[in-house]
Short mmCIF file of C-alpha atoms and ligand atoms in Angstrom, two decimals:
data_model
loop_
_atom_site.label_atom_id
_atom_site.label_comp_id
_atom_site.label_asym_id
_atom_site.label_seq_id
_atom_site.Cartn_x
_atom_site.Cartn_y
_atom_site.Cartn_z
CA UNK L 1 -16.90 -25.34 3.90
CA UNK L 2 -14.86 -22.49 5.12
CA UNK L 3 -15.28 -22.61 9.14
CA UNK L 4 -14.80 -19.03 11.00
CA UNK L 5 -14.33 -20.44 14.15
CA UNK L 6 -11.45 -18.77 15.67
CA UNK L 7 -11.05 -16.22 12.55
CA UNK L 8 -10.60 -12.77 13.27
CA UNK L 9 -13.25 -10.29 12.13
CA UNK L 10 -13.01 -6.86 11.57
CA UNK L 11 -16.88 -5.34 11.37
CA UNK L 12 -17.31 -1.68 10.63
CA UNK L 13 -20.66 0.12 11.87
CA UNK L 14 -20.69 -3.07 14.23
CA UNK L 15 -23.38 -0.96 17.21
CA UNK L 16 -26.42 -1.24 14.84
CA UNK L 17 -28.60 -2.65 12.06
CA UNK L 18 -26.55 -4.85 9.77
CA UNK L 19 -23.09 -4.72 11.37
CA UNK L 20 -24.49 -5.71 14.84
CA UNK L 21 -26.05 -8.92 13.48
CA UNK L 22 -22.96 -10.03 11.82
CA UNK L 23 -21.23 -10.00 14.95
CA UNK L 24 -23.92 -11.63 16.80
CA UNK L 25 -23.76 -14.31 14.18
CA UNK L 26 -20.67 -14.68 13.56
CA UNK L 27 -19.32 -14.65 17.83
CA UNK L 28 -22.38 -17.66 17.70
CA UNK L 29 -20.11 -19.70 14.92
CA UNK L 30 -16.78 -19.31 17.39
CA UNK L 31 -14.80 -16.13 15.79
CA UNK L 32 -13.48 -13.10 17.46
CA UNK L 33 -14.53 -10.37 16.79
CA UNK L 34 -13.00 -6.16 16.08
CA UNK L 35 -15.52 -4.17 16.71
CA UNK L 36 -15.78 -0.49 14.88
CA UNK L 37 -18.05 2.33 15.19
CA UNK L 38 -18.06 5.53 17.53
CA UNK L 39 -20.66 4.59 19.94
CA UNK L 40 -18.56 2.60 21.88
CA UNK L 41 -21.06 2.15 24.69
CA UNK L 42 -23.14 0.59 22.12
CA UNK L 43 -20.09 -1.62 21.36
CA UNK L 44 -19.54 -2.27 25.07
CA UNK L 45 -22.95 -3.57 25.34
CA UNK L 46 -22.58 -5.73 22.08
CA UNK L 47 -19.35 -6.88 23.33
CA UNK L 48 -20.62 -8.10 26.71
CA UNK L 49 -23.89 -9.83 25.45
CA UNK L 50 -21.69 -11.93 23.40
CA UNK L 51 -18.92 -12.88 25.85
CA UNK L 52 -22.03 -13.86 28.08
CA UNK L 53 -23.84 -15.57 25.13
CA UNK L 54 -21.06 -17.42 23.46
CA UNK L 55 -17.89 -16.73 25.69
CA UNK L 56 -16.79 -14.70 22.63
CA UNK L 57 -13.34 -12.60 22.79
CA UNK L 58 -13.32 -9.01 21.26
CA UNK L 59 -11.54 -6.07 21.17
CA UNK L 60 -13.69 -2.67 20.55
CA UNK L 61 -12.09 -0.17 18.31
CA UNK L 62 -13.66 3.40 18.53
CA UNK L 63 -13.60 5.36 15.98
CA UNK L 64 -14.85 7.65 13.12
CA UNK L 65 -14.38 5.57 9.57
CA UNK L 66 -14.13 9.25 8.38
CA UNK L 67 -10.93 10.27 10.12
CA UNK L 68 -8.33 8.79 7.96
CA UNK L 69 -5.40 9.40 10.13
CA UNK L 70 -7.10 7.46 12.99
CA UNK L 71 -8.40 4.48 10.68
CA UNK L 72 -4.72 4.11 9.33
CA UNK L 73 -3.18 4.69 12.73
CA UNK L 74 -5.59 2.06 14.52
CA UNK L 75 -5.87 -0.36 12.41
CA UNK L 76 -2.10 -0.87 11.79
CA UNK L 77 -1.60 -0.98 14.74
CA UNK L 78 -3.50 -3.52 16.06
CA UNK L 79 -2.55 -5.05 19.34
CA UNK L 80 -0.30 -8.69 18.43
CA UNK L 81 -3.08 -11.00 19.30
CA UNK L 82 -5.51 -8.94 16.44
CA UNK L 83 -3.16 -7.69 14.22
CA UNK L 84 -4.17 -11.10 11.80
CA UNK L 85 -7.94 -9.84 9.85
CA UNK L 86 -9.20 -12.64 8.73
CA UNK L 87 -12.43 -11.24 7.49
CA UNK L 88 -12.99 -7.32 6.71
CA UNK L 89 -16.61 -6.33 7.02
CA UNK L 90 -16.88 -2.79 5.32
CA UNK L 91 -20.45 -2.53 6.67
CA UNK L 92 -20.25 1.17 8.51
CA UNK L 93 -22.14 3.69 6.39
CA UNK L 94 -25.25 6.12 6.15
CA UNK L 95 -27.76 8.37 3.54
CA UNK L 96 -28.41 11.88 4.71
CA UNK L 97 -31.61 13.25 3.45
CA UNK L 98 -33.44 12.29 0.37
CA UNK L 99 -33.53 16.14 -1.77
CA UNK L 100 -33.36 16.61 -4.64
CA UNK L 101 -29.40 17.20 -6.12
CA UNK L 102 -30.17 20.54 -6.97
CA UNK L 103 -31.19 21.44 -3.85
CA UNK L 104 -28.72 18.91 -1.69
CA UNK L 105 -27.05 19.71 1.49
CA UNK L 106 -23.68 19.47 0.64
CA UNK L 107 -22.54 18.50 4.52
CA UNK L 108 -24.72 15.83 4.45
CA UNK L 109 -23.02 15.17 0.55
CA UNK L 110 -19.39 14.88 2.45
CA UNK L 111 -20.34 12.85 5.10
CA UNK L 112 -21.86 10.24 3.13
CA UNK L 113 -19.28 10.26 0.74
CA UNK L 114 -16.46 10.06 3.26
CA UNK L 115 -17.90 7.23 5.18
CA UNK L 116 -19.18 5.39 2.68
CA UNK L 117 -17.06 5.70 0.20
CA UNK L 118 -13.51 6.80 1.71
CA UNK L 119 -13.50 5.12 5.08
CA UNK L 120 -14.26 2.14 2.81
CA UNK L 121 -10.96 2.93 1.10
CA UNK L 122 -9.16 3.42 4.25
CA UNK L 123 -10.36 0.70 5.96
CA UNK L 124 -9.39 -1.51 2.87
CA UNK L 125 -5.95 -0.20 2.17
CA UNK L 126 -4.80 -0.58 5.57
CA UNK L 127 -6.14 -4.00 5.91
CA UNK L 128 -5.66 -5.94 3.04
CA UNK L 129 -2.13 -5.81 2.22
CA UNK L 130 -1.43 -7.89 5.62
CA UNK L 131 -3.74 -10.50 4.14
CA UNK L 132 -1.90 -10.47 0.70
CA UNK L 133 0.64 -11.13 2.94
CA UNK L 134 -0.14 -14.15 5.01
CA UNK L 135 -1.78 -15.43 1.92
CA UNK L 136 -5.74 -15.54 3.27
CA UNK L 137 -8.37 -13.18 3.96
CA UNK L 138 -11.89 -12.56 2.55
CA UNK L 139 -13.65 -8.70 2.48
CA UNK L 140 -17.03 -8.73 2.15
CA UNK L 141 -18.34 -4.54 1.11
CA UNK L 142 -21.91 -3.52 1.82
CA UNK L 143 -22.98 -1.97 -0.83
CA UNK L 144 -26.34 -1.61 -1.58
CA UNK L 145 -29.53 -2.03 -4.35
CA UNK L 146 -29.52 1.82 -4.46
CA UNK L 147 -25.63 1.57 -6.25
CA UNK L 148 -27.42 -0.41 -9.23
CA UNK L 149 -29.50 2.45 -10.26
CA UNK L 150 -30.43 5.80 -8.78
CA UNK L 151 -33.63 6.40 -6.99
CA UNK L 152 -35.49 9.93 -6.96
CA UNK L 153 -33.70 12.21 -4.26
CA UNK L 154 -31.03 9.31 -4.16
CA UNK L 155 -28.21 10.70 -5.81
CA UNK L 156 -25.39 10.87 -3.92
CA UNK L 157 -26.27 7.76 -1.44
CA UNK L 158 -26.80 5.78 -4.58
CA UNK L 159 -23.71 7.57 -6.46
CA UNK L 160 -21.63 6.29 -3.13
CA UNK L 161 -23.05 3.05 -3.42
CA UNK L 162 -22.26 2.88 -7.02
CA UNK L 163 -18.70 3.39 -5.98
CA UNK L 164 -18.90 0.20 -3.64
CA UNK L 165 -19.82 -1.38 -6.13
CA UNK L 166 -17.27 -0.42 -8.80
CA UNK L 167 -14.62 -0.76 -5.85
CA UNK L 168 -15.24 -4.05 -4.79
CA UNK L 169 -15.01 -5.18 -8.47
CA UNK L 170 -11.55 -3.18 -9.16
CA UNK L 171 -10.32 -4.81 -6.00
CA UNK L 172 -11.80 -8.51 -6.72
CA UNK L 173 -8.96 -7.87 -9.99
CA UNK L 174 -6.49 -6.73 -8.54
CA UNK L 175 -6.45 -9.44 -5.88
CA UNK L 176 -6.35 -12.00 -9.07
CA UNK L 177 -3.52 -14.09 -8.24
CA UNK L 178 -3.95 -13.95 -4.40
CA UNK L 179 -6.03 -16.76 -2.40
CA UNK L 180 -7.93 -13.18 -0.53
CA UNK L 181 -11.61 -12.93 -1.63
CA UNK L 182 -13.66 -9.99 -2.10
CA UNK L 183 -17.67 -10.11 -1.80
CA UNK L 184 -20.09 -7.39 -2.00
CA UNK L 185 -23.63 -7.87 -0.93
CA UNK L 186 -25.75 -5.76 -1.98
CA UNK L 187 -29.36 -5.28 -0.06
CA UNK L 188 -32.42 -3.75 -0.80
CA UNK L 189 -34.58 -2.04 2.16
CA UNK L 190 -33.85 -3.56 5.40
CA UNK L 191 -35.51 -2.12 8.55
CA UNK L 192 -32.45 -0.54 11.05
CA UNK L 193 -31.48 2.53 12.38
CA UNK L 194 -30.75 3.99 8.32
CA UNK L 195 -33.64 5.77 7.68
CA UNK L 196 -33.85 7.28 11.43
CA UNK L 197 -30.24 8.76 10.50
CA UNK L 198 -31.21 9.48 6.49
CA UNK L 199 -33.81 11.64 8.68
CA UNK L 200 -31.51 13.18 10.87
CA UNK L 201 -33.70 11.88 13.34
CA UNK L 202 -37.40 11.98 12.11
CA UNK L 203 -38.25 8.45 13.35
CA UNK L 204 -42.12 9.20 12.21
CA UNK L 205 -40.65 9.84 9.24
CA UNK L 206 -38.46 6.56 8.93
CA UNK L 207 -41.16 4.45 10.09
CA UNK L 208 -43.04 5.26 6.32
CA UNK L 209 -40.17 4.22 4.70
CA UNK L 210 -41.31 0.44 5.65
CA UNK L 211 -44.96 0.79 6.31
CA UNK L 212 -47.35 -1.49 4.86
CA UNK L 213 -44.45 -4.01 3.49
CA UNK L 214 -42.13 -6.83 4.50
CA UNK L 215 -38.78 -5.38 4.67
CA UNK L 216 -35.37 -7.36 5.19
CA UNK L 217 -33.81 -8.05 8.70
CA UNK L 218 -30.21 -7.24 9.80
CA UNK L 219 -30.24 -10.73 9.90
CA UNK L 220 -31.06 -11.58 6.36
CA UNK L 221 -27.83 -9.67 5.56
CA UNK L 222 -25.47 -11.64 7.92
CA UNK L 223 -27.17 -14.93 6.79
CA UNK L 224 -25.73 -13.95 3.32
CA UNK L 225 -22.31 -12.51 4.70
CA UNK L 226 -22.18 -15.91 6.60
CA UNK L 227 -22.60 -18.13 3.84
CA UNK L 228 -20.44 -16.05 1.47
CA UNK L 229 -17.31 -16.28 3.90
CA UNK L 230 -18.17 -20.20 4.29
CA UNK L 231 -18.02 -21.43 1.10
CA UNK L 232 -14.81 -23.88 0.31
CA UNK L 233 -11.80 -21.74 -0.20
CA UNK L 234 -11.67 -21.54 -3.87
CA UNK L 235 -15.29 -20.53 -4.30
CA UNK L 236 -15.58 -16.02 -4.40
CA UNK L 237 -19.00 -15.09 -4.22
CA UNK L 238 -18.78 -11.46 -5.63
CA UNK L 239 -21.87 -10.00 -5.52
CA UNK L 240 -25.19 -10.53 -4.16
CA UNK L 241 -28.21 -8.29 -4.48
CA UNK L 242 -31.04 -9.33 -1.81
CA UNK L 243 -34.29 -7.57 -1.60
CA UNK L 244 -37.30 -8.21 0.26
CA UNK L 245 -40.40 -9.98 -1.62
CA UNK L 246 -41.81 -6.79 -1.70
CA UNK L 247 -39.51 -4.64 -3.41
CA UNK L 248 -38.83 -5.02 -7.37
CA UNK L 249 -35.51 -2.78 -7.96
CA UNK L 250 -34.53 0.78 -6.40
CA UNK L 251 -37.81 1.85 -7.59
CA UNK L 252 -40.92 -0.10 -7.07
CA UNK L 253 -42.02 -1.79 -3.79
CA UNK L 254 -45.13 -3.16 -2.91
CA UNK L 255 -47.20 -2.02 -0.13
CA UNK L 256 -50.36 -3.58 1.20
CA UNK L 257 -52.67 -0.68 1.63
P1 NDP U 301 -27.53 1.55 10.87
O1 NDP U 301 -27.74 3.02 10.91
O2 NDP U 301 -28.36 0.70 11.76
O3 NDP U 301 -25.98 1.20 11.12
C1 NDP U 301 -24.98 1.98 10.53
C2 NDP U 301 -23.64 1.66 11.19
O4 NDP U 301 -22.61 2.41 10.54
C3 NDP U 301 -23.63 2.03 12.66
O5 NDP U 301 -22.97 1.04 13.38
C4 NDP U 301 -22.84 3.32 12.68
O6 NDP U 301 -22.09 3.42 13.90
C5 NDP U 301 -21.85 3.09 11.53
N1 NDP U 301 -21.32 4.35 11.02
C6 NDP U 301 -21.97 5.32 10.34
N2 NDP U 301 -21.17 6.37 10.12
C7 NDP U 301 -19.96 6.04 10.70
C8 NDP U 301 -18.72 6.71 10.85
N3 NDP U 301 -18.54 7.95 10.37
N4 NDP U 301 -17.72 6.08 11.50
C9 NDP U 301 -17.89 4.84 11.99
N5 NDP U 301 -19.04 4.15 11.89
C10 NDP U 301 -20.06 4.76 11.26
O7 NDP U 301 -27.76 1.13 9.35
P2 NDP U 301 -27.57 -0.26 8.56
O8 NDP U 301 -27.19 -1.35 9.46
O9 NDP U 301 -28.77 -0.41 7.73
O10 NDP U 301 -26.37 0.15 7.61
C11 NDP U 301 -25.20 -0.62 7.46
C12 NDP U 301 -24.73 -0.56 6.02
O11 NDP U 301 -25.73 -1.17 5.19
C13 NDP U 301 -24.53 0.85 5.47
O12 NDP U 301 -23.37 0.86 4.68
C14 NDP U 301 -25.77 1.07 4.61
O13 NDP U 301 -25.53 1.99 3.58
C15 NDP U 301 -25.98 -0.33 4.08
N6 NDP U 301 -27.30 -0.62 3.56
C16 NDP U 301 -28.42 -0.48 4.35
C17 NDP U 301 -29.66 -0.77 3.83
C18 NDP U 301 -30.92 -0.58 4.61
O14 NDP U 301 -32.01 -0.56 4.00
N7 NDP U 301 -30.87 -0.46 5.92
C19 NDP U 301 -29.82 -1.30 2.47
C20 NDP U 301 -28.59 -1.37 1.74
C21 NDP U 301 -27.38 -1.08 2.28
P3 NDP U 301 -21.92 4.74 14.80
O15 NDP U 301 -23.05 5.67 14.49
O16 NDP U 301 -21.91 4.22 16.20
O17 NDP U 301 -20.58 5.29 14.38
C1 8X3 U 302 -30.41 1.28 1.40
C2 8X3 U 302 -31.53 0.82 0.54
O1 8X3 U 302 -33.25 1.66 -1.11
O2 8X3 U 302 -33.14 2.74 1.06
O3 8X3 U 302 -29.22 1.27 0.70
O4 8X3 U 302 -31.42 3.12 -0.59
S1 8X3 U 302 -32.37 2.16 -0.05
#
């Protein structure tokens, strides 16, 4: 096994939901930790739990995943101490609304397709070369069950997630020939702050989206990032598609009512 104690890891969309629990697990297993999102109180408050918890060093990196001179800018120029990623979490990412395509909100189009999908890109291209380079490194992508088939007022969440998915395969070749190793998990519905912000807000609204069913935990996710970046060093786990008991595909779920 693969240990991460003392790795550095980078976590997008680290102040919530998914991204928060993969720090929290992975400061618990000894790593330090780079901590992205743009509510950096949130990641103040992550940051300090986890120094108090499990002494754990980090350094917070505000910022937008959408602004690509910023991502570039920031994450090149890491200070010395950070500048070696280990791990790349791509986790930061959102849906807007759930209309119908015809009659979609094209804002809420570009900002899911600019986080999701080009901070991604950004992220990855600025990140991965120095790995290439020191000959190590695993990134592990979110994508999700809705980039396996589209859903009804999905489209464009699951047409971003769809790119994950195709990304995280073109890069898994094109690191061929380099020890770096490229995961994407894929969940199904896991109860965070995503349908509160696919609501812009509504969180009567979000609730529905898991009533009367099981859903995943943020923590089911990290348990599978976790064991995906632990495996012996010539083991790639490339993709992994976890859903809750209760939830067949994109599609069907069950709910107890
Ligand atoms: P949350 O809303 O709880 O967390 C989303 C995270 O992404 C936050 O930390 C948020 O930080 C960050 N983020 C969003 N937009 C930006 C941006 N423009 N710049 C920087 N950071 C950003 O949701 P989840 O934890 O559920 O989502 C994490 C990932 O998991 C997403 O990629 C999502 O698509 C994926 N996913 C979620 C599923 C679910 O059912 N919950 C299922 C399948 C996949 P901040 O707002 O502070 O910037
Ligand atoms: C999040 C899961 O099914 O709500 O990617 O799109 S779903």
């Amino acid at each position: 096994m693969v240990s991460v104690k003392d790795q550095i890891v980078l976590i997008t969309g680290a102040s919530s939901g998914i991204g928060a629990s993969c720090a929290r697990q992975f400061a618990e297993a000894g790593a330090k930790l780079v901590l992205v999102a743009r509510r950096d109180d949130r990641l103040e408050e992550l940051a300090a739990q986890l120094k108090q918890a499990f002494n754990t060093e980090s350094l917070l990196v505000p910022l937008d995943i959408r602004d690509r001179a910023t991502v570039t800018s920031e994450f090149s120029n890491l200070p010395m101490a950070w500048k070696s990623i280990d791990i790349l979490i791509n986790n930061a990412g959102l849906s807007r609304g759930l209309n119908k395509l015809h009659q979609g909100n094209i804002d809420d189009w570009e900002e899911m397709i600019d986080a999701n999908v080009k901070g991604l890109l950004y992220a990855t291209r600025t990140l991965v070369p120095g790995m290439v380079e020191r000959g190590r490194g695993h990134v592990v992508n979110i994508g999700s069950i809705a980039g396996r088939g589209a859903y009804p007022g999905g489209n464009v969440y699951c047409a971003s997630k769809a790119a994950v998915r195709a990304i995280s395969d073109g890069l898994k070749q094109d690191l061929l020939g380099t020890p770096v190793r490229v995961t994407e998990v894929e969940p199904g519905l896991v109860e965070t702050e995503f349908s509160i912000v696919r609501f812009h807000g509504d969180r009567d609204r979000a609730k529905t989206v898991y009533e009367d069913l099981t859903p995943l935990t943020p923590d089911d996710i990290a348990d599978v990032v976790m064991f995906s970046v632990t495996r012996p060093a010539h083991v790639n786990i490339s993709e992994v598609l976890v859903v809750p008991v209760d939830q067949a595909n994109a599609t069907q779920v069950h709910r107890r009512r």
